[in-house]
XYZ file of C-alpha atoms in Angstrom:
554
model
C 0.000 0.000 0.000
C 1.474 3.329 -1.046
C 1.616 6.270 1.319
C -0.531 9.305 0.602
C 0.559 12.916 0.227
C -0.612 13.755 3.764
C 1.535 10.931 5.174
C 4.651 12.254 3.458
C 3.836 15.766 4.664
C 3.575 14.646 8.301
C 6.789 12.635 8.005
C 8.544 15.560 6.331
C 7.437 18.001 9.037
C 9.022 15.764 11.677
C 12.339 15.706 9.794
C 12.291 19.476 9.234
C 11.503 20.174 12.893
C 14.343 17.918 14.047
C 16.827 19.592 11.688
C 15.585 23.049 12.692
C 16.308 22.368 16.359
C 19.928 21.687 15.449
C 20.134 24.970 13.510
C 18.512 26.888 16.382
C 21.045 25.732 18.963
C 23.904 26.313 16.544
C 23.105 30.027 16.368
C 21.849 30.733 19.907
C 23.478 30.797 23.328
C 27.181 30.080 23.095
C 26.721 28.784 19.535
C 28.274 25.403 20.424
C 31.804 26.797 20.523
C 32.926 25.201 23.799
C 33.162 21.600 24.950
C 31.094 22.504 28.021
C 28.188 23.608 25.822
C 28.580 21.186 22.920
C 28.918 18.006 24.991
C 27.415 18.919 28.392
C 24.819 21.573 27.528
C 26.434 24.073 29.932
C 25.320 21.746 32.777
C 22.005 23.571 33.125
C 19.518 21.339 31.313
C 15.978 20.894 32.667
C 14.705 17.736 34.335
C 11.714 17.177 32.044
C 13.550 17.071 28.674
C 16.436 15.039 30.120
C 14.014 12.479 31.608
C 12.424 11.991 28.168
C 15.872 11.837 26.594
C 16.973 9.127 29.041
C 13.873 7.137 28.133
C 14.218 7.622 24.383
C 17.851 6.547 24.143
C 17.073 2.838 24.306
C 13.343 2.699 23.507
C 13.549 2.346 19.741
C 11.794 0.744 16.818
C 13.564 -2.396 18.025
C 11.517 -2.193 21.206
C 8.301 -1.083 19.499
C 8.376 -3.690 16.728
C 10.261 -6.363 18.638
C 8.266 -6.234 21.870
C 4.872 -6.080 20.171
C 5.912 -8.990 17.936
C 7.181 -10.930 20.967
C 3.826 -10.534 22.727
C 1.903 -11.412 19.552
C 3.845 -14.614 18.848
C 4.872 -15.785 22.336
C 2.659 -14.012 24.853
C 3.090 -11.454 27.596
C 5.777 -13.156 29.704
C 8.524 -10.778 28.546
C 6.477 -7.781 29.709
C 7.440 -8.463 33.327
C 10.805 -6.910 32.457
C 9.311 -3.595 33.628
C 9.623 -4.931 37.188
C 13.392 -5.169 36.713
C 13.429 -1.511 35.617
C 11.865 -0.526 38.930
C 14.313 -2.649 40.951
C 17.357 -1.378 39.043
C 16.589 2.357 39.285
C 17.597 2.921 42.941
C 20.754 0.864 42.383
C 21.666 3.106 39.445
C 20.848 6.308 41.287
C 22.456 5.617 44.647
C 25.240 3.103 43.974
C 26.805 4.113 40.651
C 25.710 7.649 39.798
C 27.207 9.384 42.882
C 30.696 8.257 41.870
C 30.574 9.293 38.225
C 28.718 12.554 38.878
C 31.178 13.621 41.556
C 34.159 13.053 39.232
C 32.317 14.804 36.373
C 34.588 13.504 33.605
C 33.312 13.939 30.052
C 34.423 10.390 29.299
C 33.011 7.830 31.721
C 36.028 5.647 30.996
C 38.439 8.182 32.445
C 37.343 6.754 35.784
C 38.854 3.411 34.794
C 42.221 4.999 34.025
C 42.299 6.600 37.477
C 41.255 3.324 39.094
C 42.843 0.636 36.911
C 45.222 2.286 34.438
C 45.097 3.497 30.840
C 45.060 0.070 29.187
C 41.892 -0.914 31.071
C 40.326 2.407 30.085
C 41.075 2.020 26.389
C 40.036 -1.659 26.260
C 36.690 -0.958 27.939
C 36.084 2.119 25.820
C 36.740 0.134 22.633
C 34.299 -2.566 23.788
C 31.643 0.120 24.313
C 32.372 1.584 20.864
C 31.863 -1.778 19.154
C 28.648 -2.319 21.120
C 27.171 1.043 20.184
C 28.217 0.966 16.524
C 26.491 -2.408 16.040
C 23.451 -1.193 17.945
C 23.152 2.016 15.898
C 23.204 -0.009 12.686
C 20.277 -2.156 13.853
C 18.352 0.878 15.113
C 18.469 2.591 11.710
C 17.920 -0.586 9.723
C 14.835 -1.983 11.484
C 12.268 0.739 10.692
C 13.583 1.126 7.141
C 13.342 -2.589 6.361
C 9.950 -3.029 7.961
C 8.331 -0.040 6.334
C 9.756 -0.969 2.938
C 8.184 -4.427 3.182
C 4.776 -3.088 4.166
C 4.462 0.353 2.589
C 6.949 0.254 -0.284
C 8.972 3.135 1.210
C 12.493 2.399 -0.177
C 14.782 0.964 2.479
C 17.920 2.688 1.228
C 16.189 6.068 0.992
C 14.817 5.722 4.530
C 18.198 4.841 6.039
C 20.072 7.600 4.255
C 17.460 10.332 4.750
C 16.844 9.700 8.445
C 20.538 9.060 9.072
C 21.558 12.346 7.452
C 18.964 14.395 9.363
C 20.087 12.744 12.589
C 23.763 13.477 11.876
C 22.909 17.047 10.835
C 21.187 18.186 14.021
C 23.604 16.232 16.242
C 26.575 17.943 14.587
C 25.054 21.417 14.476
C 23.334 21.656 17.847
C 25.336 19.387 20.129
C 23.847 17.752 23.229
C 21.244 20.551 23.640
C 19.731 19.764 20.241
C 19.906 16.030 20.966
C 17.975 16.407 24.235
C 15.262 18.690 22.812
C 14.750 16.561 19.692
C 14.552 13.507 21.967
C 11.657 15.213 23.738
C 9.858 15.907 20.446
C 10.539 12.425 19.143
C 9.471 10.793 22.416
C 6.082 12.466 22.178
C 5.723 11.163 18.611
C 6.649 7.658 19.797
C 3.958 7.823 22.460
C 1.437 9.140 19.938
C 2.189 6.240 17.574
C 1.723 3.503 20.153
C -1.337 5.167 21.715
C -2.903 5.429 18.241
C -2.398 1.692 17.675
C -3.929 0.791 21.042
C -6.745 3.346 20.658
C -7.813 2.032 17.260
C -7.740 -1.535 18.594
C -9.941 -0.589 21.555
C -12.432 1.043 19.181
C -12.451 -1.787 16.619
C -12.512 -4.682 19.077
C -15.010 -3.196 21.469
C -12.825 -2.410 24.448
C -9.955 -3.658 26.565
C -11.935 -6.584 27.978
C -12.509 -7.961 24.465
C -8.797 -7.721 23.604
C -7.837 -9.472 26.832
C -10.516 -12.141 26.402
C -9.371 -13.070 22.888
C -5.696 -12.989 23.912
C -6.299 -15.122 26.987
C -8.359 -17.648 25.023
C -5.436 -18.292 22.674
C -2.760 -18.350 25.354
C -1.204 -14.920 24.772
C -1.609 -13.802 28.386
C 0.978 -15.919 30.151
C 2.753 -14.497 33.193
C 3.160 -17.800 35.015
C 6.535 -19.184 33.924
C 8.641 -19.462 37.101
C 10.979 -22.156 35.741
C 14.497 -21.793 37.173
C 16.048 -23.730 34.262
C 18.491 -21.269 32.606
C 17.788 -22.786 29.187
C 14.178 -21.569 29.346
C 14.145 -18.514 27.090
C 11.712 -16.368 29.078
C 10.792 -16.984 32.710
C 10.419 -14.669 35.693
C 13.981 -15.509 36.712
C 15.646 -14.942 33.326
C 13.679 -11.762 32.638
C 14.075 -10.154 36.054
C 17.736 -11.070 36.521
C 18.741 -10.391 32.911
C 16.617 -7.243 32.751
C 18.090 -5.954 36.016
C 21.665 -6.336 34.763
C 20.791 -4.932 31.331
C 19.123 -1.849 32.806
C 22.130 -1.108 35.008
C 24.554 -1.595 32.129
C 22.536 0.815 29.959
C 21.911 3.536 32.540
C 24.723 3.323 35.096
C 27.877 2.441 33.147
C 27.044 3.668 29.652
C 28.620 6.819 28.241
C 25.423 7.831 26.437
C 23.347 8.015 29.609
C 26.042 9.288 31.976
C 26.677 12.180 29.592
C 22.996 13.106 29.909
C 23.194 13.018 33.695
C 26.199 15.343 33.516
C 24.115 17.975 31.713
C 22.288 18.520 35.012
C 23.416 21.179 37.500
C 23.923 18.786 40.431
C 23.624 15.186 41.566
C 20.206 15.665 43.191
C 18.722 16.990 39.944
C 20.283 14.122 37.989
C 18.709 11.519 40.292
C 15.351 13.297 39.973
C 15.613 13.051 36.169
C 16.399 9.350 36.508
C 13.320 8.714 38.645
C 11.172 10.786 36.263
C 12.363 8.671 33.320
C 11.282 5.441 35.047
C 7.493 5.832 34.594
C 8.085 6.992 31.021
C 9.958 3.768 30.232
C 7.459 1.582 32.085
C 4.389 3.161 30.457
C 5.670 2.952 26.875
C 6.843 -0.640 27.456
C 3.401 -1.633 28.752
C 1.646 0.221 25.930
C 3.841 -1.566 23.387
C 3.026 -4.914 25.016
C -0.663 -4.047 24.897
C -0.292 -3.185 21.214
C 0.928 -6.756 20.656
C -2.272 -8.089 22.223
C -4.273 -5.535 20.238
C -2.818 -6.815 16.985
C -3.475 -10.414 18.009
C -7.131 -9.555 18.664
C -7.391 -8.538 15.004
C -5.318 -11.299 13.389
C -5.972 -14.232 15.769
C -7.826 -16.247 13.127
C -5.848 -15.023 10.135
C -2.156 -14.817 10.943
C -0.553 -12.431 8.398
C 2.775 -14.267 8.482
C 1.309 -17.652 7.576
C -1.076 -16.119 5.061
C 1.903 -14.569 3.258
C 1.077 -10.903 3.769
C 4.321 -10.252 5.659
C 7.507 -12.247 6.145
C 8.338 -11.626 9.809
C 6.781 -10.594 13.098
C 8.707 -7.314 13.082
C 6.414 -6.135 10.266
C 3.205 -6.732 12.232
C 2.775 -3.246 13.657
C 3.185 -1.351 10.340
C 0.789 -3.810 8.679
C -1.740 -3.260 11.441
C -1.449 0.505 11.052
C -2.103 0.256 7.307
C -5.037 -2.096 7.793
C -6.720 0.043 10.445
C -5.571 3.614 9.799
C -4.510 3.621 6.163
C -7.711 5.302 5.026
C -7.255 8.268 7.386
C -5.014 10.912 5.721
C -1.847 11.635 7.679
C -2.323 9.048 10.422
C 0.005 6.512 8.801
C 2.493 9.330 8.325
C 2.246 10.099 12.048
C 3.023 6.476 12.836
C 6.015 6.448 10.482
C 7.227 9.713 12.009
C 6.988 8.103 15.438
C 8.899 5.026 14.331
C 11.730 6.987 12.751
C 11.728 9.355 15.714
C 12.469 6.372 17.911
C 15.460 5.578 15.705
C 16.809 9.130 15.669
C 16.355 9.608 19.409
C 18.650 6.623 19.949
C 21.237 7.237 17.246
C 21.820 10.962 17.877
C 22.917 10.657 21.532
C 25.131 7.702 20.682
C 26.827 9.722 17.940
C 27.388 12.487 20.462
C 28.814 10.139 23.086
C 30.998 8.294 20.564
C 32.561 11.594 19.526
C 33.170 12.443 23.184
C 34.959 9.213 24.088
C 36.961 9.194 20.849
C 38.278 12.626 21.704
C 38.805 11.939 25.407
C 39.998 8.307 25.246
C 41.781 7.892 21.899
C 43.036 11.323 20.830
C 43.582 13.581 23.830
C 45.631 11.170 26.030
C 48.081 10.429 23.232
C 48.824 14.019 22.189
C 51.795 15.739 23.728
C 50.349 19.215 23.267
C 47.088 20.385 24.822
C 44.234 20.759 22.318
C 42.477 24.128 22.446
C 38.799 24.034 23.361
C 37.779 25.509 20.021
C 39.729 22.862 18.131
C 38.302 20.083 20.333
C 34.753 21.120 19.438
C 35.665 21.260 15.752
C 37.223 17.772 15.885
C 34.227 16.353 17.753
C 31.880 17.674 15.076
C 34.008 15.900 12.483
C 33.805 12.752 14.593
C 29.993 12.965 14.757
C 29.917 13.162 10.966
C 32.320 10.241 10.659
C 30.427 7.966 13.030
C 27.198 8.931 11.289
C 28.635 7.754 7.996
C 29.782 4.482 9.558
C 26.352 3.968 11.116
C 24.511 4.538 7.830
C 26.879 2.182 5.991
C 26.588 -0.623 8.541
C 22.798 -0.309 8.559
C 22.773 -1.964 5.143
C 24.537 -4.998 6.669
C 22.260 -5.283 9.726
C 19.957 -7.747 7.965
C 22.362 -10.510 8.951
C 21.736 -9.934 12.674
C 18.529 -11.987 13.010
C 15.450 -11.217 15.149
C 15.806 -7.598 16.198
C 14.790 -7.653 19.862
C 16.936 -10.658 20.718
C 19.842 -9.390 18.578
C 19.886 -6.026 20.348
C 19.735 -7.597 23.811
C 22.447 -10.085 22.820
C 24.759 -7.236 21.789
C 24.038 -5.417 25.051
C 24.595 -8.589 27.059
C 27.773 -9.854 25.449
C 29.641 -6.579 25.907
C 27.603 -4.953 28.656
C 28.162 -7.701 31.238
C 31.983 -7.567 31.374
C 32.037 -3.753 31.114
C 29.515 -3.449 33.948
C 31.607 -5.845 36.046
C 34.757 -3.731 35.705
C 32.974 -0.569 36.866
C 31.243 -2.461 39.688
C 34.559 -3.887 40.880
C 36.000 -0.390 40.769
C 33.373 1.287 42.925
C 32.800 -1.567 45.401
C 36.059 -3.436 46.053
C 39.140 -1.349 46.917
C 41.559 -4.280 46.716
C 40.855 -4.975 43.005
C 43.871 -3.844 40.988
C 44.762 -3.226 37.355
C 45.972 -6.767 36.653
C 42.791 -8.235 38.057
C 40.419 -5.836 36.304
C 42.074 -6.132 32.895
C 42.421 -9.922 33.052
C 38.814 -10.268 34.180
C 37.603 -7.996 31.376
C 39.444 -9.983 28.690
C 38.226 -13.337 30.038
C 34.680 -12.001 30.402
C 34.490 -10.578 26.886
C 35.937 -13.760 25.369
C 33.493 -15.968 27.257
C 30.538 -13.719 26.413
C 31.320 -13.656 22.700
C 31.558 -17.444 22.666
C 28.147 -18.017 24.261
C 26.533 -15.092 22.441
C 27.719 -15.634 18.888
C 29.332 -19.071 18.809
C 27.622 -22.260 17.752
C 24.056 -22.912 16.573
C 21.204 -21.894 18.858
C 17.948 -23.833 19.319
C 14.894 -22.601 17.416
C 12.579 -20.312 19.350
C 9.219 -21.680 20.429
C 6.143 -19.799 19.198
C 2.598 -20.189 20.425
C 0.136 -21.650 17.901
C -1.173 -19.246 15.296
C -4.180 -19.742 13.071
C -5.386 -19.245 9.499
C -8.996 -20.294 9.944
C -10.559 -17.462 8.008
C -7.977 -16.105 5.630
C -6.360 -16.661 2.272
C -2.923 -18.230 2.091
C -0.468 -17.233 -0.635
C 1.668 -20.035 -1.974
C 4.881 -19.833 -3.996
C 3.090 -19.926 -7.330
C 1.106 -16.826 -6.453
C -2.245 -18.625 -6.358
C -4.443 -18.643 -3.303
C -6.087 -21.285 -1.208
C -8.313 -21.231 1.849
C -7.381 -22.976 5.038
C -9.090 -23.714 8.313
C -6.072 -25.199 9.996
C -3.644 -24.109 12.633
C -0.123 -25.268 13.177
C 2.474 -25.217 15.883
C 5.912 -23.730 15.294
C 8.984 -25.974 15.587
C 9.567 -26.594 19.248
C 12.701 -26.260 21.342
C 15.256 -29.000 20.703
C 17.738 -30.334 23.240
C 20.401 -31.541 20.816
C 22.585 -28.467 21.278
C 25.647 -27.741 23.390
C 24.392 -26.648 26.807
C 26.022 -23.192 26.792
C 24.297 -22.376 23.499
C 20.912 -23.396 24.918
C 21.098 -20.874 27.781
C 18.634 -17.986 27.487
C 20.116 -14.921 25.814
C 18.969 -12.874 28.820
C 21.624 -14.593 30.938
C 24.503 -13.623 28.644
C 25.005 -10.348 30.479
C 24.833 -12.097 33.857
C 27.355 -14.779 32.916
C 29.729 -12.228 31.349
C 29.494 -10.170 34.531
C 30.168 -13.162 36.787
C 33.168 -14.443 34.816
C 34.739 -10.975 34.759
C 34.005 -10.408 38.444
C 35.384 -13.760 39.655
C 38.525 -13.729 37.499
C 39.300 -10.159 38.576
C 38.919 -11.066 42.249
C 41.178 -14.117 41.964
C 43.902 -12.383 39.956
C 43.818 -9.314 42.237
C 44.163 -11.585 45.282
C 47.162 -13.329 43.729
C 48.909 -10.083 42.717
C 47.773 -8.068 45.721
C 50.041 -5.095 46.322
C 50.899 -3.226 49.490
C 49.563 0.184 48.424
C 46.473 1.112 50.450
C 46.224 4.820 49.579
C 42.687 4.764 48.184
C 40.846 7.884 47.046
C 37.335 7.712 48.593
C 35.904 9.642 45.617
C 36.449 6.561 43.451
C 34.039 4.423 45.457
C 30.317 4.283 46.072
C 29.237 6.321 49.151
C 29.006 3.355 51.545
C 32.497 2.086 50.679
C 33.886 5.628 50.619
C 32.586 6.269 54.133
C 34.201 3.064 55.393
C 37.536 4.090 53.860
C 37.288 7.516 55.477
C 36.548 5.978 58.869
C 39.484 3.609 58.463
C 41.803 6.496 57.658
C 40.579 8.386 60.722
C 41.150 5.310 62.920
C 44.658 4.865 61.462
C 45.522 8.479 62.201
C 44.318 8.122 65.795
C 46.329 4.988 66.318
């Protein structure tokens, strides 16, 4: 189905508004001429926009398409991940954030050099860079691929156009433009999902009807408490894996820490964090509900089996066309929301990648100090460069597999070991450079093996039906069917490590890194006990201060 003129107009307005914000901040205030303004927004940003920006950074089309598809095909079990968000937030705010906010370094990884040496800093920073580059490619690719399949909007044009607009306002307006456009784009994301749910409520006859149909066909399933780690989604895998993932994304991730540092003080930063929590929870629950809403429409005529679409990630755009396609501009609003979700994730990552490249790879290895004006100029060049890399890699992202699981696998494989190094740093004073670096290398190696090595078992889907629809076969002819069939079930003939739920990758990577670092540090334990309390979480810092006072008295 082709898009109408009104749809293109709405989509175009969103792109123009995003680009205009970048131009506005380029020619107002300090005109983005200092590092303080370009990367930290003069440390005077407001709570409300930053809270939305924190939410938008990792709520993308991957989440919107992937989560709704997950609920449609496998039920609501994954939705309990919002509980892990609630549990993780105080840990982020009161265990990790006080340390990094007090130091106030533009690069989060500068902490690791102070604590564990330059080699640990560079290794961890490179791991983060690989993680974010791969993630950006998926984020840009997913909406472009999906909308091409359903609407005919060219994939290559979508990637390039949205990528260029994103790079433009990120380069021109710095972190201020990124935060304000995140706010605009977040509102569009909410509007898109609310429109999907609203139409479903109207068409189906209300929430009770949606829930009744979904429950009848097994889509409402919150009862998996299996402790077996090979079970893909259970309360244990989702809560534990989600808890670790949330901390790795918000507490030890350059993209989010840089946002916190745009706030005037620690108290304001924690307030922004708490304000972002309900925003994340609400949009996650709305997206899950949209999956049930789509099932209530297609429960007896699955569009994948009937040949209308080729994957679950295309369900939401198809639903929008089927239910809203006749209303001028509404499909365009949905597309604007989807691409907004991509831009609101890519733009802050571009900004943070430029920051750590300057701070971790260029600045430490130059003998002469770089002037602030030249630093800003170089960082703008870096934003452009990373934008080009992101757009290029987006065309290769099709080899990554199912989007939601692929994104969480990337976060887990790299995020676990990186999170472990920071956690060791702020909690355990006796951990040294040899321990931290050895643990990081072992953890990353182990994580890559379980995450990307060997064949993985097929994923179990709940039964889907084609009772009342037309199936399209390879010859292009049609036939009617009243059957249902079950997807291929989980097989046990795989190496045990490769059968473990992808949600545990981050946990296992964390544990391997943590344990190896502790053992190696114990073996090579030095005699130096001159610890800087500022490098540790408040509880540990207070203990160190009390110890120093006791030593002085004795």
